[in-house]
């Protein structure tokens, strides 16, 4: 079947949100940890993380001004720091719960049962239960004028993980780390590797890499 | 182990690229179809697709000015149109091959063995073999000055899929459609659903939704 832009415009709002959020493929799932200038921690679930560049190491994410992520953006602007923390299969429902609209004064860490962890050099809290933790400093906030959202771009200044999840060539084995992926706003998935392939060149068939 | 920003800066370039591309989680994988004003089609693999908003339905992607995606960006600017096409397990290696740097005059459709398909109302080619096809018009190109990349934002004007992959609430079942996800630049994965969860509310445990 073919769905047109006009049909999408006239859909019931929740149906449209669910459709558009799920149609573009599996997404990076991260809990974003921040702290306010008053010392109140915040933890929020994001599925719009994307790679911007490796040198300097930059990640982007989309933030809605009116969403549950409001405190996250405010804290990132105030402190210039945030963390990304992966989600594991054993507690994906607890991670989902951080997307509820808790009052500003209540920390999702306590409400949802996660443990804060800190390192010297970063005020923003990590999630102790995560197996891949990334610490970032804010580098840019870009306004997307079409729909009044913001793209937050941060530079990675810390990566915390078990050394056995990094392969000899720098590849982070997300399956070994137990990372969950997300489809749409609410569907959580584990993965099964088909294969890693070597660098593609014209006229050559890709070959499998050992992980 | 803890890896610092300074250590990332001093890494060998390919090691750093592999590490930073894979650390942030599983990503949306799409083949981007475009056509030049001379009628030469292009197909390129992207792993930086992200959701920008549902109303209007907007998707973003990061394009490097010097990368193999150069022709893609040029064609999008010239025609204002492009398509996203999902990748299936049976031919993920062929999809990977579209990331090789073919000369500008050669179409990856023919070189890599994909079939062009068109609909009235869009000049950009779809990949016939894909089970979820999205047609977009260019809405904005945002320069990321930190590292000289561009964020292309498009509005969805067509979605082509089998109606049995859409649930009653608008959820697109990517597993039923066979969509592959990617980790880093070269690791391809199928998925296994843990569960869909209902809308999170403070003080309530998330409950499973039927798909």
XYZ file of C-alpha atoms in Angstrom:
422
model
C 0.000 0.000 0.000
C 1.051 3.632 -0.514
C 0.482 6.227 2.182
C 0.740 9.842 1.019
C 1.799 12.977 2.857
C -1.783 14.234 2.767
C -2.993 11.027 4.391
C -0.318 11.382 7.100
C -1.453 14.979 7.758
C -5.035 13.909 8.322
C -4.271 10.936 10.604
C -5.373 10.883 14.229
C -2.442 12.388 16.174
C -1.316 9.323 18.177
C -1.585 7.027 15.157
C 0.595 9.436 13.151
C 3.154 9.756 15.962
C 3.422 5.976 16.267
C 3.698 5.471 12.499
C 6.311 8.140 11.821
C 8.403 7.187 14.850
C 8.599 3.530 13.816
C 8.864 3.646 10.014
C 12.481 4.796 9.691
C 14.187 1.784 11.265
C 15.678 0.613 14.565
C 17.183 3.421 16.603
C 19.918 4.108 19.135
C 18.514 3.889 22.643
C 20.186 5.816 25.463
C 19.271 7.114 28.878
C 20.506 10.687 29.160
C 21.800 11.650 32.603
C 21.996 15.305 33.700
C 22.134 17.393 36.863
C 20.622 20.826 37.574
C 22.519 23.726 39.107
C 20.559 22.904 42.299
C 22.004 19.396 42.297
C 18.822 17.560 41.224
C 19.621 14.688 38.875
C 17.536 13.774 35.842
C 17.380 10.674 33.691
C 15.484 10.611 30.378
C 15.106 8.090 27.577
C 16.162 9.165 24.064
C 15.870 7.366 20.743
C 17.187 10.120 18.466
C 20.946 9.761 19.093
C 23.049 9.930 15.918
C 26.700 9.977 14.896
C 27.942 13.379 13.704
C 31.668 12.747 13.398
C 34.633 10.853 14.848
C 37.317 13.585 14.993
C 36.357 15.356 17.154
C 34.038 12.606 18.471
C 30.550 14.150 18.169
C 27.054 12.789 18.810
C 23.752 14.551 18.140
C 20.258 14.174 19.561
C 16.896 15.810 18.976
C 15.164 17.522 21.901
C 11.590 18.773 21.906
C 11.068 22.039 23.808
C 7.688 20.980 25.212
C 8.439 17.318 25.845
C 9.333 15.320 28.935
C 12.923 16.097 27.957
C 12.484 19.731 28.994
C 14.558 19.315 32.176
C 17.248 17.476 30.237
C 17.756 20.391 27.854
C 17.663 22.953 30.686
C 20.317 21.016 32.623
C 22.547 20.547 29.565
C 22.434 24.276 28.854
C 23.084 25.158 32.521
C 25.971 22.748 33.161
C 27.297 22.047 29.656
C 27.458 18.321 30.423
C 25.473 15.107 30.026
C 25.894 11.347 29.903
C 24.562 8.574 27.647
C 23.920 5.171 29.189
C 22.897 2.027 27.297
C 19.846 -0.099 28.163
C 20.062 -3.821 28.996
C 17.386 -6.503 28.431
C 16.985 -7.320 32.159
C 15.670 -3.832 32.972
C 14.355 -2.297 29.761
C 10.945 -1.733 31.390
C 12.579 0.372 34.114
C 14.352 2.388 31.415
C 10.999 2.900 29.633
C 9.573 4.221 32.892
C 12.064 7.135 32.879
C 10.049 8.533 29.949
C 7.077 9.226 32.265
C 6.513 12.897 33.122
C 7.782 13.078 36.672
C 7.607 16.456 38.432
C 10.773 18.535 37.991
C 11.946 18.124 41.584
C 11.898 14.297 41.497
C 14.836 12.377 40.107
C 14.100 9.493 37.747
C 17.100 7.717 39.283
C 15.259 7.128 42.529
C 11.763 6.890 41.052
C 12.764 4.221 38.502
C 15.389 2.354 40.528
C 18.716 3.318 38.964
C 21.994 3.983 40.765
C 23.925 7.195 40.156
C 27.631 6.924 39.550
C 30.166 9.699 39.068
C 33.694 10.207 37.891
C 36.094 13.032 38.663
C 35.874 15.613 35.903
C 32.157 15.332 35.179
C 29.251 16.594 37.287
C 26.575 14.774 35.243
C 25.565 11.372 36.656
C 26.072 8.030 34.915
C 23.785 5.026 35.324
C 25.775 2.443 37.255
C 23.715 -0.434 35.800
C 24.682 0.443 32.187
C 27.584 -1.399 30.552
C 28.516 1.409 28.140
C 28.633 4.909 29.622
C 29.531 8.004 27.597
C 30.310 11.413 29.095
C 29.854 14.462 26.868
C 30.302 18.213 26.916
C 27.884 20.441 25.030
C 29.336 21.806 21.792
C 26.356 23.274 19.964
C 22.584 23.606 20.015
C 21.045 23.947 16.576
C 17.480 25.155 16.168
C 15.342 23.288 13.656
C 12.972 26.067 12.687
C 10.542 23.870 10.697
C 9.115 22.250 13.807
C 10.700 24.159 16.698
C 12.935 21.341 17.950
C 16.597 21.550 18.950
C 19.529 19.384 17.934
C 22.022 19.068 20.782
C 25.569 18.245 19.681
C 28.035 17.005 22.267
C 31.669 15.942 22.242
C 32.609 12.658 23.890
C 35.131 13.200 26.691
C 34.721 9.859 28.504
C 33.803 6.317 27.474
C 33.444 3.804 30.300
C 33.096 0.124 29.426
C 34.568 -3.303 30.031
C 37.660 -3.686 27.884
C 36.489 -7.089 26.604
C 33.682 -5.434 24.592
C 36.193 -3.547 22.406
C 37.671 -5.523 19.505
C 41.281 -5.104 18.345
C 40.254 -2.596 15.658
C 38.202 -0.354 17.977
C 34.796 -1.927 17.244
C 32.495 -1.856 20.265
C 30.578 -5.149 20.420
C 27.129 -3.891 21.428
C 25.773 -7.438 21.560
C 28.439 -8.498 24.046
C 27.646 -5.349 26.061
C 23.944 -6.325 25.964
C 22.684 -3.100 24.354
C 18.981 -2.993 23.483
C 17.664 -1.202 20.370
C 14.274 0.470 19.999
C 11.647 0.668 17.261
C 9.263 3.567 17.479
C 8.546 4.881 20.954
C 7.902 1.683 22.855
C 9.194 -1.498 21.175
C 12.444 -2.908 22.568
C 14.645 -5.470 20.824
C 17.799 -7.512 21.304
C 19.921 -8.309 18.257
C 21.603 -11.179 16.456
C 24.670 -10.441 14.315
C 24.457 -11.377 10.630
C 28.096 -10.411 10.122
C 30.701 -7.700 9.970
C 31.929 -6.859 6.464
C 35.219 -5.362 5.338
C 35.584 -1.935 3.739
C 33.625 -1.883 0.460
C 35.522 -1.341 -2.806
C 34.161 -1.197 -6.356
C 34.399 -4.540 -8.147
C 35.110 -6.588 -4.999
C 32.608 -8.653 -3.033
C 32.484 -7.691 0.639
C 34.104 -10.285 2.912
C 33.305 -11.169 6.496
C 35.444 -9.763 9.303
C 35.932 -11.703 12.493
C 34.409 -9.670 15.329
C 38.116 0.877 31.629
C 37.811 4.638 31.073
C 38.788 6.193 27.742
C 39.270 9.964 27.816
C 38.777 12.580 25.134
C 42.540 13.096 24.952
C 43.063 9.384 24.338
C 40.422 9.457 21.584
C 42.208 12.429 19.949
C 45.493 10.571 19.804
C 44.112 7.283 18.459
C 45.059 5.978 15.032
C 42.430 7.387 12.667
C 40.689 4.164 11.592
C 40.608 2.820 15.155
C 38.986 6.080 16.322
C 36.457 6.064 13.472
C 35.464 2.476 14.256
C 35.201 3.136 17.997
C 33.169 6.339 17.812
C 30.842 4.995 15.128
C 29.977 1.901 17.161
C 29.851 3.141 20.758
C 26.530 5.011 20.628
C 24.242 2.054 19.925
C 22.456 0.302 17.074
C 21.460 2.665 14.272
C 18.838 3.095 11.568
C 20.070 1.621 8.312
C 18.725 2.949 5.018
C 19.781 2.998 1.395
C 19.243 6.506 0.051
C 18.073 6.676 -3.569
C 18.549 9.831 -5.660
C 18.735 10.901 -9.291
C 20.842 13.625 -10.911
C 19.496 16.273 -13.266
C 21.176 14.200 -16.031
C 19.084 11.191 -15.055
C 21.879 9.166 -13.418
C 20.613 7.296 -10.370
C 22.561 6.903 -7.142
C 22.178 4.589 -4.172
C 24.122 5.116 -0.930
C 24.087 3.480 2.485
C 23.359 5.709 5.507
C 23.391 4.914 9.216
C 22.687 8.398 10.562
C 18.935 8.628 9.967
C 16.988 10.093 12.891
C 13.444 11.130 13.751
C 12.896 14.918 13.874
C 9.135 15.131 14.236
C 5.831 13.504 13.314
C 3.720 16.533 12.315
C 4.941 17.396 9.747
C 6.657 13.981 9.357
C 10.380 14.855 9.305
C 13.522 12.713 9.185
C 17.115 13.928 9.405
C 20.429 12.474 8.247
C 24.067 13.544 8.453
C 26.013 13.961 5.198
C 29.758 14.460 4.951
C 30.836 16.887 2.194
C 33.898 14.814 1.264
C 32.426 11.349 1.699
C 31.096 8.758 -0.708
C 27.738 10.467 -0.112
C 28.835 13.494 -2.127
C 26.651 12.577 -5.124
C 23.707 11.940 -2.822
C 23.846 15.451 -1.398
C 24.350 17.018 -4.822
C 21.326 15.162 -6.205
C 19.124 16.031 -3.217
C 19.967 19.712 -3.607
C 19.399 19.620 -7.377
C 16.091 17.722 -7.379
C 14.761 18.337 -3.858
C 13.871 14.647 -3.536
C 15.208 11.358 -2.181
C 14.069 7.958 -0.991
C 14.902 5.745 2.009
C 14.829 1.989 1.514
C 15.280 -0.609 4.271
C 17.850 -3.444 4.133
C 16.900 -7.132 4.399
C 19.005 -9.997 5.798
C 19.142 -11.917 2.479
C 21.074 -9.137 0.729
C 22.754 -7.016 3.402
C 26.166 -7.628 1.774
C 24.894 -6.112 -1.487
C 23.629 -3.114 0.458
C 27.054 -2.761 2.127
C 28.617 -2.740 -1.342
C 26.737 0.478 -2.225
C 29.081 2.243 0.239
C 32.063 1.640 -2.115
C 33.279 4.745 -3.948
C 31.966 4.142 -7.449
C 32.738 6.781 -10.095
C 30.046 9.461 -10.346
C 28.743 8.252 -13.721
C 28.046 4.693 -12.539
C 24.828 3.855 -10.740
C 25.077 1.687 -7.637
C 21.731 0.179 -8.671
C 23.349 -1.677 -11.555
C 26.761 -2.167 -9.957
C 25.337 -3.736 -6.798
C 22.352 -5.537 -8.265
C 19.312 -3.570 -7.155
C 16.170 -2.830 -9.165
C 14.916 0.734 -9.572
C 11.233 1.370 -9.017
C 9.309 4.605 -9.414
C 5.963 6.094 -8.533
C 4.125 8.993 -10.145
C 4.932 12.168 -8.253
C 8.557 11.396 -7.367
C 11.592 11.411 -9.657
C 13.916 9.772 -7.115
C 14.199 5.978 -7.457
C 13.111 3.448 -4.850
C 14.758 0.065 -4.311
C 12.255 -2.531 -5.469
C 13.759 -5.211 -3.185
C 13.092 -3.160 -0.008
C 9.936 -3.862 1.999
C 9.635 -0.358 3.477
C 10.137 2.526 1.062
C 9.915 6.177 2.074
C 9.777 9.105 -0.366
C 10.883 12.506 0.907
C 11.156 16.106 -0.223
C 13.994 18.267 1.016
C 12.926 20.759 3.682
C 16.202 22.090 5.091
C 19.961 21.653 5.052
C 21.636 22.667 8.288
C 25.383 23.228 8.432
C 27.179 21.783 11.441
C 30.073 24.211 11.644
C 32.087 22.253 14.253
C 33.085 19.562 11.778
C 31.809 20.825 8.434
C 29.042 18.259 7.954
C 25.459 18.866 6.834
C 22.202 17.700 8.341
C 19.616 17.064 5.640
C 16.008 17.299 6.817
C 13.278 15.854 4.641
C 9.516 15.581 4.859
C 7.900 12.203 4.204
C 5.460 12.400 1.286
C 5.174 8.664 0.536
C 5.406 5.461 2.554
C 5.187 2.228 0.580
C 4.851 -1.045 2.485
C 2.729 -4.145 2.837
C -0.320 -3.293 4.905
C 0.209 -6.347 7.130
C 3.338 -4.759 8.682
C 1.293 -1.886 10.174
C -0.452 -2.627 13.475
C -3.874 -1.193 14.364
C -2.308 1.726 16.239
C 0.071 2.778 13.431
C 3.133 0.853 14.689
C 5.311 -0.401 11.841
C 6.551 -3.892 12.696
C 10.150 -3.664 11.472
C 10.789 -7.290 12.403
C 7.903 -8.487 10.244
C 9.242 -6.269 7.433
C 12.687 -7.872 7.909
C 14.589 -4.617 8.565
C 18.260 -4.986 9.475
C 19.991 -2.666 11.978
C 23.660 -1.649 11.946
C 26.349 -1.190 14.601
C 29.253 1.018 13.623
C 30.093 1.101 9.941
C 30.043 -2.580 9.061
C 28.213 -4.819 11.546
C 24.710 -5.915 10.516
C 22.116 -7.401 12.857
C 18.611 -8.831 12.895
C 16.463 -8.301 15.972
C 14.307 -10.157 18.477
C 11.516 -8.263 20.231
C 11.637 -8.116 24.033
C 8.284 -6.357 24.139
C 6.232 -3.271 23.435
C 5.301 -1.250 26.512
C 2.396 1.118 27.076
C 2.746 4.874 27.615
C 4.781 5.488 30.775
C 3.117 7.295 33.684
C 4.563 8.179 37.102
C 3.738 5.604 39.768
C 2.570 2.919 37.326
C 4.559 -0.072 36.114
C 4.773 -0.249 32.310
C 2.620 -3.010 30.853
C 3.148 -5.017 27.680
C 1.229 -4.100 24.535
C 0.269 -6.734 22.014
C 2.084 -5.939 18.778
